[in-house]
Tab-separated table of C-alpha atoms and ligand atoms in Angstrom:
chain	number	residue	atom	x	y	z
A	10	MET	CA	-140.040	-15.898	92.291
A	11	SER	CA	-138.135	-16.688	89.526
A	12	ALA	CA	-140.753	-17.788	86.387
A	13	LYS	CA	-141.316	-21.783	85.778
A	14	LYS	CA	-139.472	-23.366	82.737
A	15	VAL	CA	-140.914	-25.451	80.517
A	16	PHE	CA	-138.412	-27.261	78.234
A	17	ILE	CA	-140.172	-28.463	74.811
A	18	LYS	CA	-138.515	-30.691	72.783
A	19	THR	CA	-139.711	-31.265	68.764
A	20	PHE	CA	-139.281	-34.477	66.906
A	21	GLY	CA	-140.780	-35.065	62.922
A	22	CYS	CA	-142.515	-32.786	60.694
A	23	GLN	CA	-143.504	-29.545	60.540
A	24	MET	CA	-146.777	-29.469	62.391
A	25	ASN	CA	-145.152	-30.210	64.788
A	26	VAL	CA	-143.151	-27.625	65.481
A	27	TYR	CA	-145.990	-25.515	64.764
A	28	ASP	CA	-148.034	-27.457	67.948
A	29	SER	CA	-145.344	-26.813	69.530
A	30	GLU	CA	-145.132	-22.957	69.122
A	31	ARG	CA	-149.194	-23.272	70.332
A	32	ILE	CA	-147.949	-25.468	73.121
A	33	LEU	CA	-145.604	-22.917	74.580
A	34	GLU	CA	-147.880	-19.799	73.882
A	35	SER	CA	-151.082	-21.799	75.588
A	36	LEU	CA	-148.657	-22.389	78.820
A	37	SER	CA	-147.722	-18.783	78.917
A	38	SER	CA	-150.884	-18.210	80.632
A	39	LEU	CA	-149.496	-20.345	83.729
A	40	GLY	CA	-146.110	-18.096	83.759
A	41	PHE	CA	-143.916	-20.960	82.092
A	42	GLU	CA	-141.172	-19.033	80.208
A	43	GLU	CA	-138.989	-21.001	77.997
A	44	THR	CA	-135.076	-22.776	77.968
A	45	SER	CA	-133.173	-24.636	76.605
A	46	GLN	CA	-131.846	-26.611	79.393
A	47	ILE	CA	-133.598	-29.023	80.071
A	48	SER	CA	-132.202	-29.441	83.739
A	49	CYS	CA	-133.306	-26.433	85.149
A	50	ALA	CA	-136.767	-26.826	83.499
A	51	ASP	CA	-140.022	-27.608	85.860
A	52	LEU	CA	-141.800	-28.652	83.000
A	53	VAL	CA	-140.463	-30.920	80.002
A	54	VAL	CA	-143.007	-31.361	76.898
A	55	LEU	CA	-141.613	-34.100	74.356
A	56	ASN	CA	-143.307	-32.640	70.844
A	57	THR	CA	-143.694	-36.844	69.212
A	58	CYS	CA	-143.698	-38.725	66.037
A	59	ASN	CA	-144.608	-41.838	65.081
A	60	ILE	CA	-144.527	-41.543	61.443
A	61	ARG	CA	-141.856	-44.769	61.254
A	62	GLU	CA	-140.068	-47.007	64.186
A	63	LYS	CA	-137.106	-44.966	64.267
A	64	ALA	CA	-138.570	-42.159	65.324
A	65	ALA	CA	-140.814	-43.405	67.556
A	66	GLU	CA	-138.603	-45.000	69.962
A	67	LYS	CA	-136.777	-41.867	69.989
A	68	VAL	CA	-139.175	-41.000	72.019
A	69	TYR	CA	-138.217	-44.357	74.729
A	70	SER	CA	-134.911	-43.627	74.874
A	71	GLU	CA	-135.642	-40.142	75.560
A	72	LEU	CA	-137.564	-40.724	78.578
A	73	GLY	CA	-134.526	-42.993	79.707
A	74	ARG	CA	-132.719	-40.019	79.696
A	75	ILE	CA	-135.351	-37.778	81.869
A	76	ARG	CA	-135.202	-40.397	83.922
A	77	ARG	CA	-132.091	-40.761	85.061
A	78	MET	CA	-132.195	-37.093	84.919
A	79	CYS	CA	-135.078	-37.177	87.208
A	80	GLU	CA	-133.171	-39.769	89.898
A	81	ASP	CA	-129.671	-38.483	89.965
A	82	SER	CA	-129.318	-36.249	93.020
A	83	ALA	CA	-128.173	-33.001	91.430
A	84	HIS	CA	-131.827	-32.854	90.426
A	85	ARG	CA	-133.610	-34.898	92.734
A	86	ASP	CA	-135.064	-31.583	94.665
A	87	GLN	CA	-136.446	-30.393	92.179
A	88	LYS	CA	-140.086	-32.677	90.187
A	89	LYS	CA	-140.523	-32.035	86.247
A	90	THR	CA	-143.606	-32.716	85.520
A	91	VAL	CA	-143.155	-35.039	82.429
A	92	VAL	CA	-145.693	-34.679	79.755
A	93	VAL	CA	-145.656	-36.390	76.211
A	94	ALA	CA	-147.025	-34.740	73.732
A	95	GLY	CA	-147.968	-35.463	69.605
A	96	CYS	CA	-148.049	-38.875	67.224
A	97	VAL	CA	-146.869	-41.252	69.538
A	98	ALA	CA	-148.611	-40.547	72.538
A	99	GLN	CA	-151.891	-40.317	70.787
A	100	ALA	CA	-150.797	-44.107	69.561
A	101	GLU	CA	-149.451	-45.760	72.285
A	102	SER	CA	-150.956	-43.382	75.277
A	103	TYR	CA	-151.216	-45.897	77.819
A	104	GLU	CA	-148.161	-48.070	77.042
A	105	ILE	CA	-145.979	-45.439	77.473
A	106	ILE	CA	-147.565	-44.395	80.896
A	107	ASN	CA	-146.997	-48.632	81.809
A	108	ARG	CA	-143.192	-48.715	80.465
A	109	ALA	CA	-141.972	-45.126	81.706
A	110	SER	CA	-143.442	-43.975	84.971
A	111	VAL	CA	-141.233	-40.561	84.878
A	112	VAL	CA	-144.215	-39.954	82.629
A	113	ASP	CA	-147.185	-37.766	83.950
A	114	ILE	CA	-149.448	-36.384	81.225
A	115	ILE	CA	-150.187	-37.875	77.873
A	116	VAL	CA	-151.877	-35.782	75.896
A	117	GLY	CA	-152.641	-36.316	71.851
A	118	PRO	CA	-152.727	-33.469	68.500
A	119	GLN	CA	-156.471	-32.488	69.186
A	120	SER	CA	-155.911	-31.719	72.571
A	121	TYR	CA	-153.163	-29.820	73.542
A	122	HIS	CA	-155.508	-26.697	74.321
A	123	MET	CA	-156.059	-29.272	77.864
A	124	LEU	CA	-152.450	-28.980	78.632
A	125	PRO	CA	-152.987	-26.239	81.404
A	126	GLU	CA	-155.740	-27.597	82.909
A	127	MET	CA	-154.233	-30.536	82.889
A	128	ILE	CA	-150.866	-29.657	83.863
A	129	LYS	CA	-153.204	-27.839	86.804
A	130	ASP	CA	-154.678	-30.995	88.300
A	131	THR	CA	-151.360	-32.642	88.145
A	132	GLU	CA	-148.698	-30.470	89.729
A	133	ARG	CA	-152.065	-30.556	92.714
A	134	HIS	CA	-153.384	-34.004	93.020
A	135	GLY	CA	-149.955	-35.833	91.294
A	136	HIS	CA	-152.991	-37.759	89.177
A	137	LYS	CA	-151.316	-38.737	86.202
A	138	LEU	CA	-153.810	-38.093	82.856
A	139	ILE	CA	-153.889	-39.369	79.898
A	140	ASP	CA	-156.054	-36.886	76.779
A	141	VAL	CA	-156.209	-38.322	73.601
A	142	ASN	CA	-159.812	-37.406	72.517
A	143	PHE	CA	-159.898	-36.197	68.999
A	144	ASN	CA	-161.651	-32.536	68.536
A	145	HIS	CA	-159.693	-30.103	65.594
A	146	GLN	CA	-162.469	-27.614	66.265
A	147	GLN	CA	-161.952	-27.268	69.239
A	148	LYS	CA	-158.241	-27.271	69.792
A	149	PHE	CA	-157.527	-24.436	67.132
A	150	ASN	CA	-160.951	-22.158	68.628
A	151	THR	CA	-159.500	-23.314	71.973
A	152	LEU	CA	-155.799	-22.474	71.955
A	153	PRO	CA	-154.934	-18.677	72.482
A	154	GLN	CA	-154.129	-16.170	69.790
A	155	ARG	CA	-150.942	-16.203	69.312
A	156	ASN	CA	-149.140	-14.292	71.565
A	157	THR	CA	-145.098	-14.778	71.694
A	158	LYS	CA	-142.476	-13.012	70.053
A	159	ASN	CA	-141.468	-14.481	66.806
A	160	ASN	CA	-139.742	-11.916	65.105
A	161	ARG	CA	-138.758	-14.143	62.170
A	162	ALA	CA	-139.566	-13.364	59.160
A	163	THR	CA	-140.294	-16.893	58.138
A	164	ALA	CA	-143.273	-18.714	60.357
A	165	PHE	CA	-146.148	-22.305	59.949
A	166	LEU	CA	-149.517	-21.999	59.754
A	167	THR	CA	-152.280	-25.252	59.967
A	168	VAL	CA	-155.007	-24.939	58.391
A	169	GLN	CA	-156.112	-28.187	57.584
A	170	GLU	CA	-154.922	-31.191	59.446
A	171	GLY	CA	-156.029	-35.267	60.114
A	172	CYS	CA	-155.698	-37.396	56.663
A	173	ASP	CA	-158.729	-39.265	54.923
A	174	LYS	CA	-156.955	-40.692	52.085
A	175	CYS	CA	-155.504	-43.905	53.839
A	176	CYS	CA	-152.854	-44.959	52.525
A	177	THR	CA	-151.944	-48.660	54.049
A	178	PHE	CA	-148.344	-48.333	55.584
A	179	CYS	CA	-149.071	-44.874	57.070
A	180	VAL	CA	-150.337	-44.162	60.385
A	181	VAL	CA	-151.412	-40.380	60.102
A	182	PRO	CA	-155.361	-41.149	60.230
A	183	TYR	CA	-155.230	-42.795	62.991
A	184	THR	CA	-152.828	-40.381	64.719
A	185	ARG	CA	-154.445	-36.857	63.526
A	186	GLY	CA	-157.860	-37.924	62.845
A	187	ALA	CA	-160.432	-37.267	59.907
A	188	GLU	CA	-159.264	-34.468	57.321
A	189	TYR	CA	-160.173	-30.832	59.221
A	190	SER	CA	-160.343	-27.386	56.849
A	191	ARG	CA	-160.000	-24.431	59.394
A	192	PRO	CA	-162.487	-21.565	58.926
A	193	VAL	CA	-160.589	-19.061	56.821
A	194	GLU	CA	-161.778	-15.901	58.978
A	195	GLN	CA	-159.297	-17.800	61.826
A	196	ILE	CA	-156.682	-18.524	59.616
A	197	LEU	CA	-156.899	-14.982	58.543
A	198	ASN	CA	-156.882	-13.394	61.669
A	199	GLU	CA	-153.946	-16.226	62.891
A	200	ALA	CA	-151.863	-14.707	59.710
A	201	ILE	CA	-152.159	-11.727	60.168
A	202	ALA	CA	-151.483	-11.811	64.336
A	203	LEU	CA	-148.137	-13.664	62.786
A	204	ILE	CA	-147.414	-10.485	60.483
A	205	SER	CA	-147.503	-8.084	63.382
A	206	ARG	CA	-145.229	-10.274	65.008
A	207	GLY	CA	-142.620	-9.966	61.677
A	208	ALA	CA	-143.543	-12.934	59.415
A	209	PHE	CA	-143.243	-12.578	56.311
A	210	GLU	CA	-143.091	-16.143	55.279
A	211	ILE	CA	-145.526	-18.247	55.949
A	212	THR	CA	-146.367	-21.598	55.158
A	213	LEU	CA	-149.400	-23.274	54.579
A	214	LEU	CA	-149.518	-26.324	57.312
A	215	GLY	CA	-152.039	-30.078	56.165
A	216	GLN	CA	-151.590	-33.339	56.327
A	217	ASN	CA	-153.304	-33.304	52.740
A	218	VAL	CA	-152.943	-29.594	52.091
A	219	ASN	CA	-154.633	-29.028	49.082
A	220	ALA	CA	-157.815	-30.478	50.140
A	221	TYR	CA	-157.974	-27.934	52.114
A	222	ARG	CA	-162.678	-26.743	52.250
A	223	GLY	CA	-163.052	-24.342	54.820
A	224	LYS	CA	-165.814	-22.461	55.352
A	225	GLY	CA	-164.796	-18.599	54.209
A	226	PRO	CA	-166.887	-15.706	55.448
A	227	ASP	CA	-169.252	-15.348	52.860
A	228	GLY	CA	-170.546	-19.082	53.860
A	229	ARG	CA	-169.337	-21.287	51.216
A	230	MET	CA	-166.708	-23.572	51.148
A	231	TRP	CA	-163.139	-21.928	49.618
A	232	SER	CA	-160.090	-23.867	48.630
A	233	LEU	CA	-156.889	-23.662	48.986
A	234	SER	CA	-155.941	-21.193	46.074
A	235	LYS	CA	-158.788	-19.056	47.164
A	236	LEU	CA	-156.779	-19.091	50.369
A	237	ILE	CA	-153.840	-18.641	49.167
A	238	ASN	CA	-154.754	-15.716	46.872
A	239	THR	CA	-156.960	-13.652	49.972
A	240	LEU	CA	-153.737	-13.925	51.949
A	241	SER	CA	-151.916	-12.936	49.522
A	242	GLU	CA	-153.350	-9.468	49.566
A	243	LEU	CA	-152.663	-9.618	53.526
A	244	ASP	CA	-150.661	-6.127	54.125
A	245	GLY	CA	-147.217	-7.318	55.014
A	246	ILE	CA	-147.147	-10.708	53.540
A	247	LYS	CA	-144.256	-11.178	51.013
A	248	ARG	CA	-144.383	-14.840	50.276
A	249	LEU	CA	-146.586	-17.883	50.726
A	250	ARG	CA	-146.188	-21.650	50.301
A	251	TYR	CA	-147.417	-24.555	51.098
A	252	THR	CA	-146.935	-28.018	52.074
A	253	THR	CA	-147.975	-31.103	51.495
A	254	SER	CA	-150.655	-31.814	48.656
A	255	HIS	CA	-151.523	-35.138	47.457
A	256	PRO	CA	-151.718	-36.071	43.912
A	257	CYS	CA	-155.342	-36.674	43.310
A	258	ASP	CA	-156.544	-33.348	44.879
A	259	ILE	CA	-154.549	-31.012	42.555
A	260	ASP	CA	-156.627	-29.102	40.154
A	261	GLU	CA	-156.488	-26.605	37.946
A	262	GLU	CA	-157.182	-23.609	40.158
A	263	LEU	CA	-154.398	-23.958	42.219
A	264	ILE	CA	-152.073	-24.780	39.087
A	265	GLU	CA	-152.910	-21.271	37.344
A	266	CYS	CA	-152.663	-19.601	41.178
A	267	HIS	CA	-148.470	-20.630	40.409
A	268	ASN	CA	-148.656	-19.080	37.482
A	269	TYR	CA	-150.330	-15.641	38.075
A	270	ASN	CA	-149.751	-15.176	42.264
A	271	SER	CA	-146.331	-13.843	41.970
A	272	LYS	CA	-146.725	-14.270	46.102
A	273	LEU	CA	-146.980	-18.208	45.819
A	274	MET	CA	-143.466	-19.708	45.860
A	275	PRO	CA	-141.970	-21.527	42.714
A	276	HIS	CA	-141.794	-24.945	44.927
A	277	LEU	CA	-144.175	-27.970	45.578
A	278	HIS	CA	-144.448	-31.048	47.598
A	279	LEU	CA	-145.639	-33.770	46.023
A	280	PRO	CA	-145.286	-37.308	46.939
A	281	PHE	CA	-145.472	-39.947	44.950
A	282	GLN	CA	-144.056	-42.623	46.943
A	283	ALA	CA	-143.503	-45.761	44.501
A	284	GLY	CA	-143.787	-46.016	40.718
A	285	SER	CA	-144.831	-49.695	40.407
A	286	ASN	CA	-148.561	-49.798	40.436
A	287	ARG	CA	-149.289	-52.786	41.536
A	288	ILE	CA	-147.066	-51.142	45.143
A	289	LEU	CA	-149.464	-47.963	44.500
A	290	ALA	CA	-152.131	-49.659	44.354
A	291	ALA	CA	-151.398	-52.103	47.390
A	292	MET	CA	-150.569	-48.637	49.083
A	293	ASN	CA	-154.008	-47.097	48.305
A	294	ARG	CA	-152.518	-44.198	46.899
A	295	LYS	CA	-155.731	-43.807	44.441
A	296	HIS	CA	-153.149	-42.906	41.774
A	297	THR	CA	-151.405	-44.695	38.995
A	298	SER	CA	-147.525	-43.683	38.262
A	299	GLU	CA	-148.820	-42.765	34.659
A	300	GLU	CA	-151.527	-40.007	36.050
A	301	TYR	CA	-148.198	-39.096	38.836
A	302	LEU	CA	-146.525	-37.388	35.417
A	303	ARG	CA	-149.832	-36.691	33.453
A	304	ILE	CA	-149.631	-33.979	36.847
A	305	VAL	CA	-145.851	-32.746	36.517
A	306	ASP	CA	-146.319	-32.544	33.065
A	307	SER	CA	-149.601	-29.975	33.589
A	308	ILE	CA	-148.033	-28.392	36.460
A	309	ARG	CA	-145.054	-27.621	33.637
A	310	LEU	CA	-147.037	-27.103	30.848
A	311	THR	CA	-148.137	-23.661	33.149
A	312	LYS	CA	-145.728	-23.066	35.267
A	313	ALA	CA	-142.255	-24.169	33.480
A	314	ASP	CA	-140.277	-22.844	36.526
A	315	ILE	CA	-141.313	-24.685	39.468
A	316	ALA	CA	-139.146	-26.955	41.650
A	317	LEU	CA	-140.857	-30.550	42.545
A	318	SER	CA	-139.705	-32.610	45.564
A	319	THR	CA	-141.316	-35.609	46.531
A	320	ASP	CA	-141.962	-38.286	49.473
A	321	ILE	CA	-140.767	-42.058	48.025
A	322	ILE	CA	-140.591	-45.352	50.165
A	323	VAL	CA	-138.808	-47.890	49.225
A	324	GLY	CA	-138.787	-52.051	50.184
A	325	PHE	CA	-143.190	-51.786	51.027
A	326	PRO	CA	-144.405	-55.621	51.920
A	327	GLY	CA	-143.813	-57.236	48.577
A	328	GLU	CA	-142.345	-55.007	46.315
A	329	THR	CA	-139.687	-57.025	44.103
A	330	VAL	CA	-136.676	-55.258	42.054
A	331	ALA	CA	-138.379	-55.153	39.189
A	332	GLU	CA	-141.151	-52.687	40.622
A	333	PHE	CA	-138.517	-50.742	42.698
A	334	ASP	CA	-136.650	-50.358	39.612
A	335	LYS	CA	-140.500	-48.573	38.359
A	336	THR	CA	-139.568	-46.151	40.758
A	337	LEU	CA	-135.848	-44.625	39.730
A	338	ARG	CA	-137.546	-44.640	36.125
A	339	VAL	CA	-140.379	-42.543	37.567
A	340	VAL	CA	-137.729	-39.904	39.426
A	341	GLU	CA	-135.451	-40.282	35.946
A	342	GLU	CA	-139.005	-38.917	34.369
A	343	VAL	CA	-139.632	-35.948	36.702
A	344	GLY	CA	-136.562	-35.076	37.707
A	345	PHE	CA	-136.806	-33.863	41.468
A	346	ALA	CA	-135.124	-30.157	43.100
A	347	GLN	CA	-135.352	-32.322	45.908
A	348	ALA	CA	-136.903	-35.793	47.420
A	349	PHE	CA	-136.961	-37.757	50.606
A	350	SER	CA	-136.750	-41.222	50.468
A	351	PHE	CA	-137.315	-43.793	53.080
A	352	LYS	CA	-136.760	-48.045	53.939
A	353	TYR	CA	-140.525	-49.471	54.592
A	354	SER	CA	-140.956	-49.060	58.002
A	355	PRO	CA	-143.876	-51.149	59.579
A	356	ARG	CA	-146.463	-49.242	61.804
A	357	PRO	CA	-148.721	-51.215	64.338
A	358	GLY	CA	-152.372	-51.154	63.145
A	359	THR	CA	-151.994	-50.332	59.428
A	360	PRO	CA	-153.206	-52.117	56.807
A	361	ALA	CA	-149.791	-53.015	55.163
A	362	ALA	CA	-147.717	-53.822	58.868
A	363	ALA	CA	-150.166	-57.209	58.363
A	364	ILE	CA	-149.016	-58.272	54.872
A	365	LYS	CA	-147.191	-61.098	54.491
A	366	ASN	CA	-144.059	-61.162	51.678
A	367	HIS	CA	-141.624	-58.209	53.355
A	368	ILE	CA	-138.284	-57.117	51.930
A	369	SER	CA	-134.907	-57.757	54.130
A	370	GLU	CA	-133.624	-54.578	55.653
A	371	ALA	CA	-130.533	-55.587	53.874
A	372	GLU	CA	-132.477	-55.224	50.754
A	373	LYS	CA	-134.646	-52.074	51.963
A	374	ALA	CA	-131.029	-50.534	52.278
A	375	SER	CA	-129.729	-51.461	49.354
A	376	ARG	CA	-132.010	-50.129	47.197
A	377	LEU	CA	-132.972	-46.999	49.737
A	378	ASN	CA	-128.478	-46.221	48.086
A	379	ALA	CA	-129.065	-46.660	44.624
A	380	LEU	CA	-132.424	-44.220	44.800
A	381	GLN	CA	-130.434	-41.627	47.176
A	382	SER	CA	-127.459	-41.649	44.903
A	383	LEU	CA	-130.040	-40.762	41.705
A	384	ILE	CA	-131.513	-37.847	43.768
A	385	LYS	CA	-128.059	-36.950	44.471
A	386	GLU	CA	-127.223	-36.883	41.458
A	387	GLN	CA	-130.992	-34.772	39.985
A	388	GLN	CA	-130.545	-32.423	43.081
A	389	LEU	CA	-127.213	-31.288	42.152
A	390	ARG	CA	-127.693	-30.609	38.884
A	391	PHE	CA	-131.311	-28.373	39.863
A	392	ASN	CA	-128.832	-26.473	41.873
A	393	ILE	CA	-126.160	-26.027	39.127
A	394	SER	CA	-128.824	-24.812	37.386
A	395	CYS	CA	-129.206	-21.968	39.857
A	396	ILE	CA	-125.105	-20.832	39.028
A	397	ASN	CA	-124.788	-17.246	37.691
A	398	LYS	CA	-128.593	-16.719	39.070
A	399	THR	CA	-129.141	-14.433	41.077
A	400	LEU	CA	-132.335	-15.010	43.455
A	401	PRO	CA	-133.815	-13.262	46.117
A	402	VAL	CA	-132.792	-15.173	49.548
A	403	LEU	CA	-135.056	-14.517	52.588
A	404	PHE	CA	-132.385	-15.097	55.104
A	405	ASP	CA	-133.342	-16.331	58.421
A	406	ARG	CA	-131.023	-17.137	60.143
A	407	HIS	CA	-127.797	-17.156	60.960
A	408	GLY	CA	-125.371	-19.727	59.539
A	409	ARG	CA	-122.874	-22.222	60.652
A	410	ASN	CA	-119.527	-20.044	59.903
A	411	SER	CA	-119.301	-16.406	61.391
A	412	GLY	CA	-120.311	-13.781	59.215
A	413	GLN	CA	-122.441	-16.077	57.480
A	414	LEU	CA	-126.258	-15.689	57.071
A	415	LEU	CA	-128.938	-18.650	55.835
A	416	GLY	CA	-132.322	-18.768	53.637
A	417	ARG	CA	-134.066	-20.162	51.366
A	418	SER	CA	-134.077	-19.279	48.173
A	419	PRO	CA	-137.722	-19.231	46.124
A	420	TYR	CA	-136.991	-23.116	45.262
A	421	LEU	CA	-137.136	-23.843	49.222
A	422	GLN	CA	-132.653	-24.250	48.827
A	423	PRO	CA	-131.095	-23.639	51.409
A	424	VAL	CA	-128.937	-20.119	50.294
A	425	HIS	CA	-125.442	-19.735	52.521
A	426	ALA	CA	-123.950	-15.765	51.873
A	427	ILE	CA	-121.100	-13.511	53.455
A	428	ILE	CA	-123.870	-10.880	54.524
A	429	PRO	CA	-123.713	-8.373	56.618
A	430	TYR	CA	-126.703	-9.559	59.935
A	431	LYS	CA	-128.345	-6.211	59.769
A	432	MET	CA	-129.571	-8.479	55.855
A	433	LEU	CA	-131.015	-10.924	58.842
A	434	GLY	CA	-134.914	-11.426	57.883
A	435	GLN	CA	-134.668	-9.793	54.480
A	436	ILE	CA	-135.578	-11.012	51.545
A	437	VAL	CA	-132.383	-10.214	49.183
A	438	PRO	CA	-130.770	-10.772	45.825
A	439	VAL	CA	-127.873	-12.885	46.106
A	440	LYS	CA	-126.132	-14.194	43.003
A	441	ILE	CA	-125.390	-17.781	43.019
A	442	ILE	CA	-121.871	-18.570	42.649
A	443	SER	CA	-121.878	-22.575	43.290
A	444	ALA	CA	-123.375	-25.383	44.471
A	445	LYS	CA	-123.600	-28.187	46.529
A	446	THR	CA	-126.277	-31.490	46.942
A	447	ASN	CA	-127.675	-29.607	49.524
A	448	SER	CA	-127.356	-25.757	49.989
A	449	LEU	CA	-125.708	-22.624	47.261
A	450	PHE	CA	-123.657	-20.590	48.504
A	451	GLY	CA	-123.759	-17.295	46.564
A	452	ILE	CA	-122.561	-13.003	47.550
A	453	LEU	CA	-124.892	-10.493	47.741
A	454	GLN	CA	-125.820	-8.878	44.684
A	455	GLY	CA	-123.059	-6.248	42.699
A	456	SER	CA	-120.052	-7.419	45.581
A	457	GLN	CA	-117.267	-8.876	45.234
A	458	LEU	CA	-115.905	-12.027	46.932
B	27	5AD	N1	-142.641	-45.992	56.279
B	27	5AD	C1	-141.837	-45.600	55.783
B	27	5AD	N2	-141.885	-43.958	55.150
B	27	5AD	C2	-143.672	-43.303	55.163
B	27	5AD	N3	-143.754	-42.392	55.376
B	27	5AD	C3	-145.224	-42.431	55.920
B	27	5AD	N4	-145.215	-43.590	55.937
B	27	5AD	C4	-144.399	-44.548	56.366
B	27	5AD	C5	-144.668	-45.764	56.916
B	27	5AD	N5	-144.468	-46.885	57.662
B	27	5AD	C6	-143.289	-41.385	54.352
B	27	5AD	C7	-143.922	-40.991	53.283
B	27	5AD	C8	-144.986	-39.785	53.436
B	27	5AD	C9	-143.425	-38.990	54.080
B	27	5AD	C10	-144.219	-38.402	55.475
B	27	5AD	O1	-143.176	-40.171	55.363
B	27	5AD	O2	-143.375	-41.127	52.593
B	27	5AD	O3	-145.069	-38.473	52.610
B	28	SF4	FE1	-150.522	-40.739	55.628
B	28	SF4	FE2	-150.720	-41.049	52.814
B	28	SF4	FE3	-153.070	-39.369	54.573
B	28	SF4	FE4	-150.195	-38.782	54.068
B	28	SF4	S1	-151.821	-39.388	51.972
B	28	SF4	S2	-150.768	-38.091	55.645
B	28	SF4	S3	-149.025	-40.672	53.400
B	28	SF4	S4	-152.679	-41.831	54.856
């Protein structure tokens, strides 16, 4: 008998990518193998994102497509079990069940370890099931050890989940729960398993990763920098990264760590969200723009060679043109290597959604446009500054054009190069010869084009 097939589609952030891997691993205990073709799947999992309205809407259109496919005569005899996982599942469980009859199981981000049992139950009895309990500890203690083949040089590892900051625009505290840090030993074991499967660059993930305070083997609470220093001593680890950080949780120790730990890559993602102090207060960000700029100065004083990236929201309720202008000033002052910018999207249940005086879509679009042209200029400037430099690039995938590999520089820039395929999965010195806004192009150091 051929193995049962599971198709998984992942929306949103890197933590969802990590969770999807772990869901697949836990489903292998039921004999499921991954397929990239939804039409052949016995089980379909949508791992969803709720951060902005557009992301959440995608789930319902995807479910519509799945329903039509299930009704199609070609697939009618193959019953598919449909699972909605992730942050939309957590936030809108009953609405999904009511709106989309094709869905069998709703599972929130803290209940993935329950999924195999839920699937067995649904297959046996045809029940519709919902599990949206919060229990980080149980999730990480119960999910099976990393067991599938990876063969990729890069891997994600969630060390912290949830958020206590409660920015007024954000759903994360409601969908991922309060901050939880995994114990050090569990993380070390997982890192060793990832290394044995071929990974040597690990990105530590957390909604507020620099707020990490996990129980160490010595019984004390360890900081992120202590965790990074210990991970960097593991045999086989060549590169470490972490994301996402909150400005209020950046400490001297972490900044120093960038300076002396050569395995920690020179890149820091540090969202500032808005430039106006009135808007930052309304967002409950707990920092002013001056404080943010001081942190940036102090980072650069310790480690000048570091790429900074950020997240920015335009058109928060009540944001005036003059206040938006302050966002542009902060961007100008910092000079980001990369920045992600978004139109404010009201999320049901968050405090900001209840604020009056919402900014029109047209105005938000025009502010986003202005901000993105500034960001593009800065990204291009940073990328151009790399021309003629030789950077160690970790190639971890094939490029779009034949003969090309795609990798990442230490600063996280995508680098395309025409180099032998055998260098896939290696860190290779690459001389950068041209730059675009979103990527670099290089040649193997010493080779002629
Ligand atoms: N609207 C727009 N952007 C948002 N983000 C979070 N919530 C919202 C929202 N309601 C952005 C923030 C955050 C990033 C992951 O998504 O900039 O840092
Ligand atoms: Fe959301 Fe703010 Fe927490 Fe980031 S820090 S996850 S934006 S609530």
